[in-house]
Amino acid sequence: MKILVTHPLDPQIVSSGLGELVSYRPELATLPESELLRVLKHERPGVVLTDRPILNSASLTNWNEPDRDPTQLVYRHSERCLAATLPTVPTEQAPKASGGLGADLEALGIAERRLLGADTAKTLGAFGVSPGGSTGLSGERVVLVGAGIVNLMTARELLEQGADVEIVDAGPDPRSQPPWQELGATHGGADARMYCYTEADNYNEKAHRVYAQMREVFRQTITEGGWLVTPFDELTPREEAWIEDFLGLPRWRAEVFTRDIHRFNITSGGLWDQLKGDLPELFDDVGYTPGVLRVYSQAEKVEAAKALHGSLGSLQRALDSAELKRRHPGFAEAVDGGEIAGGLEIRGFTLGIHRFARKLLAHLKQKGARFQWRRRVTGLERDSDGAVQWLRTADGPLRAEHYVLSPGAYCQNLLAGTASDAAVQGILGLWLFLPHLEPRLERSVKIHREGHVGEDSNITVGRDGAGRPTLILGSGYGFLGERSLDMDSPEIRCLFQALEVTARRYLPTAYDRAMREGTLYGARKACVRPFTSTGLGIFEVLPTAEGGRLVITTGHNTGGFTQAPVVAEAVRDTLGGCAHPMQSLYHPDRGRSGSSNPSEDSTPTPRLRTVPTPSGAAVEAG
């Protein structure tokens, strides 16, 4: 099924490519109705996007044959109203826009979502999922695989619905303080997470936004200014195919996807507020810090970000360099040194994820959740109809009515045979630790430093293990694909060095203190995040042999924490038999060419190796 576009689109959209989903026939705007009907019969599109009333009710009704899904109409807004009511034809008109690029993107987004929604609804209907339908979850057994923040928040939501919840994780209980290398991204990385409207960044190229040079980063190693930890000619076929999917995503779809991500983020913000109101004790003594400061090295990036955050409703105050220095004197040296051109105060918050997760684990246990640590799920056992019968483990099968899989970056074997297989690849992030000196920062910070390795960084206000005020400086990115983390890699050393440069330029006094005291690197941590080529998260639904559903939810890029509450809501609705927008908008096939799942099996198993830290001590990197 395709989208047939019958009017001219903005040249910026057309010149960057429309992709295989769109049949672009702008000449139809001036041709007679008979020619349009001929094209409809030949192409059989799922959605027609037009700028004028086309056909009449009788023509479309007669053409929409009983044995096929009806063609839907989307009208790009114009001064003309719809010519006729089409009661038997699904029809939607884009909201009024100023015209040009914005109107075309809005209309294309509506058309694509309608196409996806119709297809997803048909598939999920066979699994017992329908709009408005809900069977509830009281007493039903749910096994959740993975104890990261997304599944922990999901478990809380399912317990609220009366489900019998068991959480299984391949790693040890994080509360036992095991080596960080044995833990996933939530528990093994630094004790810092941020919520804001633009987390879960979609890094696909968007020429008029902050990220404009993303085509190059997946062709170059980190030492060359890109993101690759391994030279491009050494990548596996699956890794190459993932990158080709990333590069091949049309600009208009990247824009539409970004808007969908932002909508989920905003929804999630309301759910975070609700949780803080319902369970305030979870947020006590976890370093909860409201508000986020964004700073930029170039004035034009400030203006681009100001427009974006203004449109989203997250902008609180725009700051030129002088105002930023006055309101946030901790950055006075960076402003005086010409590193900061301006910034924004935006809505959001940060907290210590390790402390928050420990509180959440205790809450889940008190509510009746059970845990199995160090039990690895290796795959899905399915019957001849594709229904999941049980989960395979070395200790025997795990059986339930429902399953929720929220694996990390190394999930290839677990997801083999699903649409999500190969959709997720690994991107690493690193941290440095600075003393929080006077004048202290009142907000955590996002830094965009244009044209440098590790150009995006977060500074999270926190505390170290001894309770002393600390700034946790995190950045990336390094594309690992499906291979293991090697902390001794020259590319990773380069990324650490770039992060040092950021620390020295933006917080020079704190950097000098950390260097003198030998605390800059701390335990020298890294984590590998699950990334997707489309920027979208993953939400796949499969039937189970017990009449329930299995949900795969992963690949939230840098936004698993931000989106955890809305993912939990989507899982709750899905297991209960109710439709949710995430079922189609995060379907693993959306935006992928299919090339990222070649037949060649290349799924390296993560390994541990001993590598030296900058101080010469040895740590395990996994």
Coordinates of C-alpha atoms in Angstrom, one line a residue:
M1 CA 0.0 0.0 0.0
K2 CA 1.2 3.5 -0.9
I3 CA 0.3 7.1 -0.5
L4 CA -0.7 8.7 -3.8
V5 CA 0.1 12.5 -3.8
T6 CA -1.9 14.3 -6.5
H7 CA -0.6 17.9 -6.0
P8 CA 2.8 19.6 -6.0
L9 CA 4.8 19.4 -2.8
D10 CA 7.2 21.9 -1.4
P11 CA 10.5 21.6 -3.4
Q12 CA 12.5 21.0 -0.2
I13 CA 10.6 17.8 0.4
V14 CA 10.8 16.6 -3.2
S15 CA 14.5 17.4 -3.7
S16 CA 15.5 15.4 -0.6
G17 CA 13.6 12.3 -1.8
L18 CA 10.1 10.9 -1.0
G19 CA 11.0 7.2 -0.7
E20 CA 9.2 4.1 -1.8
L21 CA 6.1 4.8 0.3
V22 CA 4.9 7.7 -1.9
S23 CA 3.7 7.7 -5.4
Y24 CA 4.2 11.4 -6.5
R25 CA 1.8 12.4 -9.3
P26 CA 1.5 16.2 -9.1
E27 CA 0.2 16.4 -12.7
L28 CA -3.1 14.9 -11.5
A29 CA -3.9 18.2 -9.9
T30 CA -5.0 19.6 -13.3
L31 CA -6.1 16.4 -15.2
P32 CA -9.8 15.4 -15.5
E33 CA -11.5 13.1 -13.0
S34 CA -11.5 10.2 -15.4
E35 CA -7.7 10.2 -15.5
L36 CA -7.5 10.2 -11.7
L37 CA -9.9 7.3 -11.5
R38 CA -7.7 5.4 -14.0
V39 CA -4.6 6.0 -11.8
L40 CA -6.5 4.9 -8.7
K41 CA -7.6 1.7 -10.3
H42 CA -4.0 1.0 -11.5
E43 CA -2.1 2.0 -8.4
R44 CA -4.7 1.0 -5.7
P45 CA -3.2 3.3 -3.1
G46 CA -4.1 3.0 0.6
V47 CA -4.3 6.8 1.0
V48 CA -4.8 9.7 -1.5
L49 CA -3.3 13.0 -0.4
T50 CA -4.7 15.8 -2.4
D51 CA -5.1 19.6 -2.4
R52 CA -8.5 19.7 -4.0
P53 CA -11.8 17.9 -3.9
I54 CA -11.4 14.8 -6.1
L55 CA -14.0 12.5 -7.5
N56 CA -17.5 12.4 -6.1
S57 CA -19.1 10.2 -3.5
A58 CA -20.6 7.8 -6.0
S59 CA -17.3 7.4 -7.9
L60 CA -15.2 6.7 -4.8
T61 CA -17.9 4.4 -3.3
N62 CA -18.1 2.4 -6.5
W63 CA -14.4 2.1 -6.8
N64 CA -13.8 1.0 -3.2
E65 CA -14.5 -2.6 -3.9
P66 CA -15.9 -4.8 -1.0
D67 CA -13.0 -7.2 -1.2
R68 CA -10.3 -4.6 -0.4
D69 CA -9.6 -2.0 2.2
P70 CA -11.1 1.3 1.2
T71 CA -8.8 4.0 -0.1
Q72 CA -8.6 6.9 2.5
L73 CA -8.5 10.6 1.6
V74 CA -6.4 13.2 3.3
Y75 CA -6.9 16.8 2.2
R76 CA -4.0 19.2 2.6
H77 CA -5.5 22.4 3.9
S78 CA -6.4 25.0 1.3
E79 CA -8.8 27.9 1.1
R80 CA -11.3 25.5 -0.6
C81 CA -13.6 23.4 1.5
L82 CA -14.4 19.8 0.7
A83 CA -16.7 19.6 -2.3
A84 CA -18.9 16.8 -0.9
T85 CA -19.4 14.7 2.1
L86 CA -18.1 11.1 1.5
P87 CA -19.8 9.1 4.2
T88 CA -18.4 5.7 3.0
V89 CA -14.9 7.0 2.5
P90 CA -12.5 7.6 5.4
T91 CA -11.6 11.2 5.1
E92 CA -9.4 13.7 7.0
Q93 CA -8.4 17.3 6.4
A94 CA -5.1 18.6 7.7
P95 CA -5.4 21.5 10.1
K96 CA -5.0 25.0 8.8
A97 CA -1.4 25.9 8.2
S98 CA 0.5 28.7 6.6
G99 CA 1.2 26.6 3.5
G100 CA 4.3 25.3 1.9
L101 CA 6.7 23.0 3.8
G102 CA 4.8 23.0 7.1
A103 CA 1.5 22.2 5.6
D104 CA 3.0 19.5 3.4
L105 CA 4.7 17.8 6.4
E106 CA 1.5 17.9 8.4
A107 CA -0.5 16.4 5.6
L108 CA 2.1 13.7 4.8
G109 CA 2.2 12.8 8.5
I110 CA -1.5 12.4 8.6
A111 CA -1.5 10.3 5.5
E112 CA 1.3 8.0 6.7
R113 CA -0.2 7.5 10.1
R114 CA -3.6 6.6 8.6
L115 CA -1.9 4.1 6.3
L116 CA 0.0 2.5 9.2
G117 CA -3.0 2.6 11.5
A118 CA -5.3 0.7 9.1
D119 CA -2.7 -2.0 8.6
T120 CA -1.8 -2.3 12.3
A121 CA -5.4 -2.4 13.4
K122 CA -6.1 -5.3 11.1
T123 CA -3.2 -7.3 12.4
L124 CA -3.8 -6.6 16.1
G125 CA -7.5 -7.3 15.7
A126 CA -6.6 -10.9 15.1
F127 CA -4.7 -10.8 18.4
G128 CA -7.7 -9.5 20.3
V129 CA -6.7 -5.9 20.4
S130 CA -9.3 -3.3 19.3
P131 CA -10.1 0.4 19.8
G132 CA -11.9 0.8 23.1
G133 CA -11.7 -2.9 24.0
S134 CA -10.2 -3.9 27.3
T135 CA -10.4 -7.2 29.1
G136 CA -8.4 -6.1 32.1
L137 CA -5.4 -7.9 33.7
S138 CA -6.6 -8.9 37.1
G139 CA -4.8 -12.1 38.1
E140 CA -3.2 -12.7 34.7
R141 CA 0.4 -13.8 34.8
V142 CA 2.9 -11.5 33.0
V143 CA 6.7 -12.2 32.7
L144 CA 8.8 -9.1 32.0
V145 CA 12.3 -9.7 30.6
G146 CA 14.8 -7.0 31.5
A147 CA 14.9 -4.9 34.7
G148 CA 15.8 -1.5 33.1
I149 CA 13.8 1.6 33.8
V150 CA 11.3 1.0 31.0
N151 CA 10.3 -2.4 32.3
L152 CA 10.3 -1.3 36.0
M153 CA 7.8 1.5 35.2
T154 CA 5.8 -1.0 33.1
A155 CA 5.7 -3.5 36.0
R156 CA 4.4 -0.8 38.3
E157 CA 1.6 0.0 35.8
L158 CA 0.7 -3.7 35.4
L159 CA 0.6 -4.2 39.2
E160 CA -1.8 -1.4 39.4
Q161 CA -4.0 -3.3 37.0
G162 CA -3.9 -6.4 39.3
A163 CA -1.6 -8.5 37.1
D164 CA 0.6 -11.2 38.6
V165 CA 4.1 -9.8 37.7
E166 CA 7.5 -11.5 37.5
I167 CA 10.6 -9.7 36.3
V168 CA 13.5 -11.7 34.9
D169 CA 16.9 -10.3 34.2
A170 CA 20.2 -11.8 33.0
G171 CA 22.3 -9.6 35.3
P172 CA 22.6 -9.6 39.1
D173 CA 20.4 -7.6 41.5
P174 CA 21.8 -4.1 41.1
R175 CA 21.2 -3.5 44.8
S176 CA 24.0 -6.0 45.6
Q177 CA 26.5 -3.6 44.2
P178 CA 28.1 -5.9 41.5
P179 CA 30.7 -4.6 39.1
W180 CA 29.0 -2.1 36.7
Q181 CA 30.0 -4.2 33.7
E182 CA 27.5 -6.9 34.7
L183 CA 24.6 -4.5 34.6
G184 CA 22.6 -2.9 31.8
A185 CA 22.4 0.8 30.9
T186 CA 20.0 1.8 33.7
H187 CA 21.9 0.3 36.6
G188 CA 25.4 0.1 35.2
G189 CA 26.0 3.6 33.8
A190 CA 26.3 6.9 35.7
D191 CA 23.7 7.8 38.3
A192 CA 22.0 10.4 36.1
R193 CA 19.0 10.7 33.9
M194 CA 17.1 13.6 32.2
Y195 CA 13.5 14.2 31.2
C196 CA 12.7 16.9 28.7
Y197 CA 10.4 17.3 25.7
T198 CA 13.2 16.6 23.1
E199 CA 14.8 13.5 24.7
A200 CA 14.9 10.3 22.6
D201 CA 16.5 12.5 19.9
N202 CA 15.9 11.6 16.3
Y203 CA 19.3 12.2 14.8
N204 CA 18.3 11.5 11.2
E205 CA 19.2 14.5 9.1
K206 CA 16.9 17.5 9.4
A207 CA 18.4 20.4 7.5
H208 CA 16.6 23.2 9.3
R209 CA 17.0 22.0 12.9
V210 CA 19.9 21.6 15.2
Y211 CA 21.3 18.4 13.8
A212 CA 22.2 19.0 10.1
Q213 CA 25.3 17.0 9.3
M214 CA 24.2 13.5 10.3
R215 CA 25.0 11.8 7.0
E216 CA 28.7 12.0 7.7
V217 CA 28.9 10.6 11.2
F218 CA 28.1 7.0 10.1
R219 CA 30.8 7.0 7.5
Q220 CA 33.7 8.2 9.7
T221 CA 35.3 6.9 12.8
I222 CA 35.3 8.9 16.0
T223 CA 38.9 10.0 15.5
E224 CA 37.8 11.3 12.1
G225 CA 35.0 13.3 13.6
G226 CA 32.2 10.7 13.2
W227 CA 30.5 8.1 15.3
L228 CA 32.0 4.8 14.2
V229 CA 34.1 2.8 16.7
T230 CA 35.0 0.4 13.9
P231 CA 36.0 1.5 10.4
F232 CA 33.2 1.3 7.9
D233 CA 34.9 -1.3 5.8
E234 CA 35.0 -3.7 8.9
L235 CA 31.3 -3.5 9.7
T236 CA 29.2 -6.7 9.4
P237 CA 26.4 -6.9 6.8
R238 CA 23.8 -6.3 9.5
E239 CA 25.6 -3.2 10.8
E240 CA 26.0 -1.8 7.3
A241 CA 22.4 -2.4 6.5
W242 CA 21.3 -0.6 9.6
I243 CA 23.4 2.4 8.6
E244 CA 21.9 2.3 5.1
D245 CA 18.4 2.4 6.6
F246 CA 19.5 5.4 8.7
L247 CA 20.9 7.2 5.7
G248 CA 18.0 6.3 3.4
L249 CA 15.2 7.6 5.5
P250 CA 13.5 10.5 3.6
R251 CA 13.6 13.9 5.2
W252 CA 9.8 14.2 5.4
R253 CA 9.6 10.9 7.3
A254 CA 12.3 12.0 9.7
E255 CA 10.4 15.1 10.4
V256 CA 7.1 13.2 10.9
F257 CA 8.9 10.7 13.2
T258 CA 10.4 13.5 15.2
R259 CA 7.0 15.0 15.8
D260 CA 5.6 11.7 16.9
I261 CA 8.5 11.2 19.3
H262 CA 7.9 14.7 20.8
R263 CA 4.2 13.9 21.3
F264 CA 5.0 10.8 23.2
N265 CA 7.6 12.7 25.3
I266 CA 5.0 15.4 26.2
T267 CA 2.5 12.7 27.1
S268 CA 5.1 11.1 29.2
G269 CA 5.8 14.3 31.0
G270 CA 2.2 14.4 32.3
L271 CA 2.6 10.9 33.5
W272 CA 5.8 11.7 35.3
D273 CA 4.0 14.5 37.0
Q274 CA 1.2 12.2 38.0
L275 CA 3.6 9.6 39.4
K276 CA 5.3 12.3 41.4
G277 CA 2.0 13.3 42.8
D278 CA 0.8 9.7 43.6
L279 CA 4.1 8.4 44.9
P280 CA 6.2 11.4 46.1
E281 CA 8.4 9.1 48.2
L282 CA 10.0 7.7 45.0
F283 CA 11.4 11.2 44.3
D284 CA 12.7 11.9 47.8
D285 CA 16.5 11.9 48.2
V286 CA 17.2 10.9 44.6
G287 CA 18.6 14.2 43.4
Y288 CA 15.4 15.4 41.8
T289 CA 16.3 18.7 40.1
P290 CA 13.5 20.6 38.2
G291 CA 14.3 22.6 35.1
V292 CA 16.9 22.2 32.4
L293 CA 19.3 24.7 30.9
R294 CA 20.3 24.3 27.2
V295 CA 23.5 26.1 26.0
Y296 CA 24.8 26.5 22.5
S297 CA 28.1 27.4 21.0
Q298 CA 26.5 29.1 17.9
A299 CA 23.9 31.9 17.8
E300 CA 22.0 30.3 14.9
K301 CA 21.6 27.1 16.9
V302 CA 20.1 29.1 19.7
E303 CA 17.5 30.5 17.4
A304 CA 16.7 27.1 15.9
A305 CA 16.3 25.6 19.3
K306 CA 14.2 28.5 20.5
A307 CA 11.8 28.0 17.6
L308 CA 11.6 24.3 18.3
H309 CA 11.0 24.5 22.1
G310 CA 8.6 27.4 21.6
S311 CA 6.5 25.3 19.3
L312 CA 6.5 22.4 21.8
G313 CA 5.6 24.6 24.7
S314 CA 8.7 23.7 26.7
L315 CA 10.5 27.1 26.4
Q316 CA 10.5 29.0 29.7
R317 CA 13.1 31.7 28.9
A318 CA 15.6 32.5 26.1
L319 CA 18.9 33.8 27.2
D320 CA 21.6 35.7 25.3
S321 CA 25.2 35.2 26.5
A322 CA 25.0 38.2 28.9
E323 CA 21.7 37.1 30.5
L324 CA 22.9 33.5 30.7
K325 CA 26.0 34.6 32.6
R326 CA 23.9 36.7 35.0
R327 CA 21.3 34.0 35.7
H328 CA 23.8 31.0 35.7
P329 CA 27.1 32.4 36.9
G330 CA 28.6 28.9 37.0
F331 CA 29.1 29.4 33.3
A332 CA 30.7 32.8 33.5
E333 CA 34.1 31.6 32.5
A334 CA 32.7 29.7 29.5
V335 CA 30.8 32.8 28.4
D336 CA 33.8 35.1 28.8
G337 CA 35.9 32.5 26.8
G338 CA 33.5 32.7 23.9
E339 CA 32.3 29.1 24.3
I340 CA 28.6 30.0 24.8
A341 CA 26.6 32.1 22.4
G342 CA 23.3 31.8 24.4
G343 CA 20.9 29.3 25.8
L344 CA 17.3 28.4 26.8
E345 CA 15.7 27.5 30.1
I346 CA 13.2 24.7 29.4
R347 CA 10.8 22.4 31.2
G348 CA 12.2 19.1 32.4
F349 CA 14.0 17.5 35.3
T350 CA 16.9 15.3 36.2
L351 CA 17.5 12.7 39.0
G352 CA 19.8 10.0 40.1
I353 CA 18.6 6.9 38.2
H354 CA 20.4 4.4 40.5
R355 CA 18.7 5.8 43.6
F356 CA 15.4 6.1 41.9
A357 CA 15.5 2.6 40.6
R358 CA 16.3 1.2 44.0
K359 CA 13.3 2.9 45.4
L360 CA 11.2 1.6 42.5
L361 CA 12.4 -2.0 43.0
A362 CA 11.5 -1.8 46.7
H363 CA 8.0 -0.5 45.8
L364 CA 7.4 -3.2 43.2
K365 CA 8.4 -5.9 45.7
Q366 CA 6.1 -4.4 48.3
K367 CA 3.3 -4.5 45.7
G368 CA 3.9 -8.2 45.1
A369 CA 6.3 -8.4 42.1
R370 CA 8.7 -11.3 42.0
F371 CA 12.3 -11.1 40.7
Q372 CA 14.6 -13.6 39.1
W373 CA 18.2 -12.4 38.8
R374 CA 20.9 -13.9 36.6
R375 CA 18.4 -15.8 34.5
R376 CA 19.0 -15.1 30.8
V377 CA 16.2 -15.6 28.3
T378 CA 17.7 -16.8 25.0
G379 CA 14.8 -16.9 22.6
L380 CA 11.1 -17.4 21.9
E381 CA 9.5 -20.8 21.3
R382 CA 6.6 -20.4 18.8
D383 CA 4.0 -22.8 17.4
S384 CA 3.2 -23.3 13.8
D385 CA 0.8 -20.3 13.8
G386 CA 3.5 -18.0 15.2
A387 CA 2.0 -17.8 18.7
V388 CA 4.6 -17.7 21.5
Q389 CA 4.4 -20.8 23.6
W390 CA 7.1 -20.0 26.1
L391 CA 10.4 -18.2 26.6
R392 CA 13.6 -20.3 26.4
T393 CA 16.2 -20.2 29.2
A394 CA 19.0 -22.5 30.3
D395 CA 16.9 -23.4 33.4
G396 CA 13.9 -24.4 31.4
P397 CA 10.9 -22.7 29.8
L398 CA 9.2 -19.6 31.3
R399 CA 5.4 -19.7 30.7
A400 CA 2.8 -17.0 31.1
E401 CA -0.3 -15.5 29.5
H402 CA 1.6 -12.4 28.6
Y403 CA 5.2 -11.4 28.1
V404 CA 7.0 -8.0 27.9
L405 CA 10.5 -8.0 26.5
S406 CA 12.6 -4.8 27.1
P407 CA 16.1 -5.9 26.2
G408 CA 19.1 -3.7 25.8
A409 CA 21.4 -3.3 22.9
Y410 CA 22.6 -6.9 22.8
C411 CA 19.3 -8.5 22.0
Q412 CA 19.9 -10.2 18.7
N413 CA 19.4 -13.8 19.7
L414 CA 16.4 -13.0 21.9
L415 CA 14.6 -11.2 19.1
A416 CA 15.6 -13.6 16.3
G417 CA 12.6 -14.3 14.0
T418 CA 10.7 -11.2 15.0
A419 CA 10.3 -8.0 13.0
S420 CA 12.4 -6.3 15.6
D421 CA 15.4 -8.4 14.9
A422 CA 18.4 -6.3 13.7
A423 CA 16.3 -3.1 14.2
V424 CA 18.4 -2.3 17.3
Q425 CA 22.2 -1.6 17.3
G426 CA 24.4 -0.3 20.1
I427 CA 25.5 3.3 20.7
L428 CA 27.8 3.9 23.6
G429 CA 27.9 6.9 26.0
L430 CA 30.6 8.0 28.4
W431 CA 30.9 10.0 31.6
L432 CA 33.3 12.2 33.5
F433 CA 32.8 13.5 37.1
L434 CA 33.4 17.1 38.2
P435 CA 33.2 18.7 41.7
H436 CA 30.1 21.0 41.9
L437 CA 31.8 24.2 43.0
E438 CA 30.4 27.6 43.8
P439 CA 28.6 29.3 42.2
R440 CA 26.6 26.1 41.8
L441 CA 24.3 25.3 38.9
E442 CA 20.6 25.4 39.8
R443 CA 19.6 23.3 36.8
S444 CA 21.1 20.4 34.9
V445 CA 22.4 21.3 31.5
K446 CA 22.4 20.2 27.9
I447 CA 25.3 21.4 25.8
H448 CA 25.4 21.6 22.0
R449 CA 28.9 22.2 20.9
E450 CA 28.8 22.4 17.1
G451 CA 31.4 20.8 14.9
H452 CA 33.3 18.8 17.6
V453 CA 33.6 15.1 18.5
G454 CA 30.9 14.5 21.2
E455 CA 29.1 17.6 20.3
D456 CA 26.1 16.9 22.6
S457 CA 26.7 16.6 26.3
N458 CA 24.6 16.5 29.5
I459 CA 25.7 17.9 32.8
T460 CA 23.6 16.4 35.6
V461 CA 23.5 17.9 39.1
G462 CA 24.0 15.0 41.5
R463 CA 26.0 13.6 44.4
D464 CA 28.8 11.1 44.5
G465 CA 28.9 7.9 46.6
A466 CA 30.0 9.9 49.6
G467 CA 27.2 12.4 49.3
R468 CA 29.3 15.3 48.0
P469 CA 27.8 17.6 45.3
T470 CA 28.9 16.4 41.9
L471 CA 28.4 17.3 38.3
I472 CA 28.1 14.2 36.0
L473 CA 29.2 15.1 32.5
G474 CA 28.0 12.6 29.9
S475 CA 28.4 12.4 26.2
G476 CA 28.7 10.3 23.1
Y477 CA 28.3 8.9 20.7
G478 CA 30.1 5.8 19.4
F479 CA 28.4 3.3 17.1
L480 CA 29.2 -0.2 18.3
G481 CA 26.6 -2.0 16.2
E482 CA 26.4 -5.6 17.4
R483 CA 29.9 -5.8 18.7
S484 CA 31.4 -5.7 22.2
L485 CA 32.5 -2.7 24.2
D486 CA 36.3 -2.4 24.3
M487 CA 37.3 0.4 26.7
D488 CA 40.9 0.3 25.4
S489 CA 39.8 1.2 21.8
P490 CA 41.6 4.3 20.5
E491 CA 38.2 5.5 19.3
I492 CA 36.8 5.4 22.8
R493 CA 39.9 7.1 24.2
C494 CA 39.3 9.8 21.6
L495 CA 35.7 10.2 22.8
F496 CA 36.9 10.5 26.4
Q497 CA 39.5 13.1 25.4
A498 CA 36.7 15.1 23.6
L499 CA 34.6 15.0 26.8
E500 CA 37.6 16.3 28.7
V501 CA 37.8 19.2 26.3
T502 CA 34.2 20.0 26.9
A503 CA 34.8 19.9 30.7
R504 CA 37.8 22.2 30.4
R505 CA 36.1 24.7 28.2
Y506 CA 32.8 25.0 29.9
L507 CA 33.7 24.4 33.6
P508 CA 37.5 25.1 33.7
T509 CA 37.8 25.6 37.5
A510 CA 35.9 22.4 38.3
Y511 CA 38.0 20.6 35.6
D512 CA 41.3 21.8 37.1
R513 CA 40.1 20.6 40.6
A514 CA 39.1 17.2 39.3
M515 CA 42.5 16.8 37.5
R516 CA 44.4 17.7 40.7
E517 CA 42.4 15.4 42.8
G518 CA 42.4 12.5 40.3
T519 CA 38.6 12.2 40.3
L520 CA 37.7 13.2 36.7
Y521 CA 37.3 9.7 35.4
G522 CA 35.9 8.1 38.6
A523 CA 35.3 4.5 37.8
R524 CA 35.6 5.3 34.0
K525 CA 32.1 4.0 33.1
A526 CA 30.4 3.6 29.7
C527 CA 27.1 2.2 28.7
V528 CA 25.7 0.8 25.5
R529 CA 22.2 2.1 24.5
P530 CA 19.8 0.4 22.1
F531 CA 19.5 2.6 19.0
T532 CA 17.3 2.4 16.0
S533 CA 18.0 3.6 12.4
T534 CA 14.6 5.5 12.3
G535 CA 14.9 7.3 15.6
L536 CA 11.7 5.7 16.7
G537 CA 11.3 3.3 19.6
I538 CA 10.3 -0.3 19.0
F539 CA 6.8 -1.7 19.9
E540 CA 6.0 -5.1 18.4
V541 CA 3.1 -7.2 19.4
L542 CA 2.8 -11.0 19.0
P543 CA 0.1 -13.5 20.1
T544 CA 0.7 -16.0 22.8
A545 CA -0.5 -19.6 23.0
E546 CA -2.4 -18.8 26.2
G547 CA -4.5 -16.2 24.3
G548 CA -2.5 -13.3 25.5
R549 CA 0.1 -11.0 23.9
L550 CA 3.8 -10.6 23.9
V551 CA 5.2 -7.0 23.6
I552 CA 8.7 -6.1 22.5
T553 CA 9.6 -2.6 23.6
T554 CA 13.1 -1.3 23.2
G555 CA 15.3 0.9 21.1
H556 CA 14.4 4.3 22.7
N557 CA 17.7 5.8 21.7
T558 CA 18.6 8.4 24.4
G559 CA 15.1 8.5 25.8
G560 CA 14.2 5.3 27.6
F561 CA 13.9 7.1 30.9
T562 CA 11.9 10.0 29.3
Q563 CA 9.4 7.7 27.6
A564 CA 9.2 5.0 30.3
P565 CA 5.8 6.1 31.6
V566 CA 4.1 6.3 28.2
V567 CA 5.6 3.0 27.1
A568 CA 4.2 1.5 30.3
E569 CA 0.8 2.9 29.4
A570 CA 1.0 1.4 25.9
V571 CA 1.9 -2.0 27.3
R572 CA -0.9 -1.9 29.8
D573 CA -3.4 -1.1 27.0
T574 CA -2.0 -3.7 24.7
L575 CA -2.0 -6.6 27.2
G576 CA -5.5 -5.6 28.1
G577 CA -6.7 -5.8 24.5
C578 CA -7.0 -2.0 23.9
A579 CA -5.5 0.0 21.0
H580 CA -2.8 2.5 21.6
P581 CA -1.0 4.9 19.1
M582 CA 2.4 3.4 19.9
Q583 CA 1.3 0.1 18.4
S584 CA 1.5 1.5 14.9
L585 CA 3.8 4.6 15.4
Y586 CA 6.6 2.4 16.9
H587 CA 6.0 -0.7 14.8
P588 CA 9.5 -2.0 14.0
D589 CA 8.9 -2.0 10.2
R590 CA 8.0 1.7 10.1
G591 CA 10.6 3.6 8.2
R592 CA 12.9 0.6 7.5
S593 CA 13.6 -0.7 4.1
G594 CA 13.9 -4.3 5.3
S595 CA 17.6 -4.4 4.3
S596 CA 18.7 -4.2 7.9
N597 CA 17.7 -7.8 8.5
P598 CA 19.8 -9.8 6.0
S599 CA 19.9 -13.6 6.0
E600 CA 23.5 -13.8 7.1
D601 CA 23.7 -14.5 10.8
S602 CA 26.1 -12.2 12.4
T603 CA 25.3 -11.8 16.1
P604 CA 28.4 -11.5 18.2
T605 CA 28.1 -12.3 21.9
P606 CA 29.2 -9.5 24.3
R607 CA 32.5 -10.4 25.9
L608 CA 34.4 -9.1 28.9
R609 CA 38.0 -8.0 28.7
T610 CA 40.4 -6.4 31.2
V611 CA 41.6 -2.9 30.1
P612 CA 43.6 -0.2 31.9
T613 CA 42.0 3.0 33.1
P614 CA 43.7 6.3 32.7
S615 CA 45.2 5.9 36.1
G616 CA 46.6 2.5 35.3
A617 CA 44.1 0.4 37.4
A618 CA 42.3 -2.5 35.8
V619 CA 38.6 -2.7 35.2
E620 CA 36.3 -5.1 33.4
A621 CA 34.6 -3.6 30.3
G622 CA 31.6 -5.4 28.9

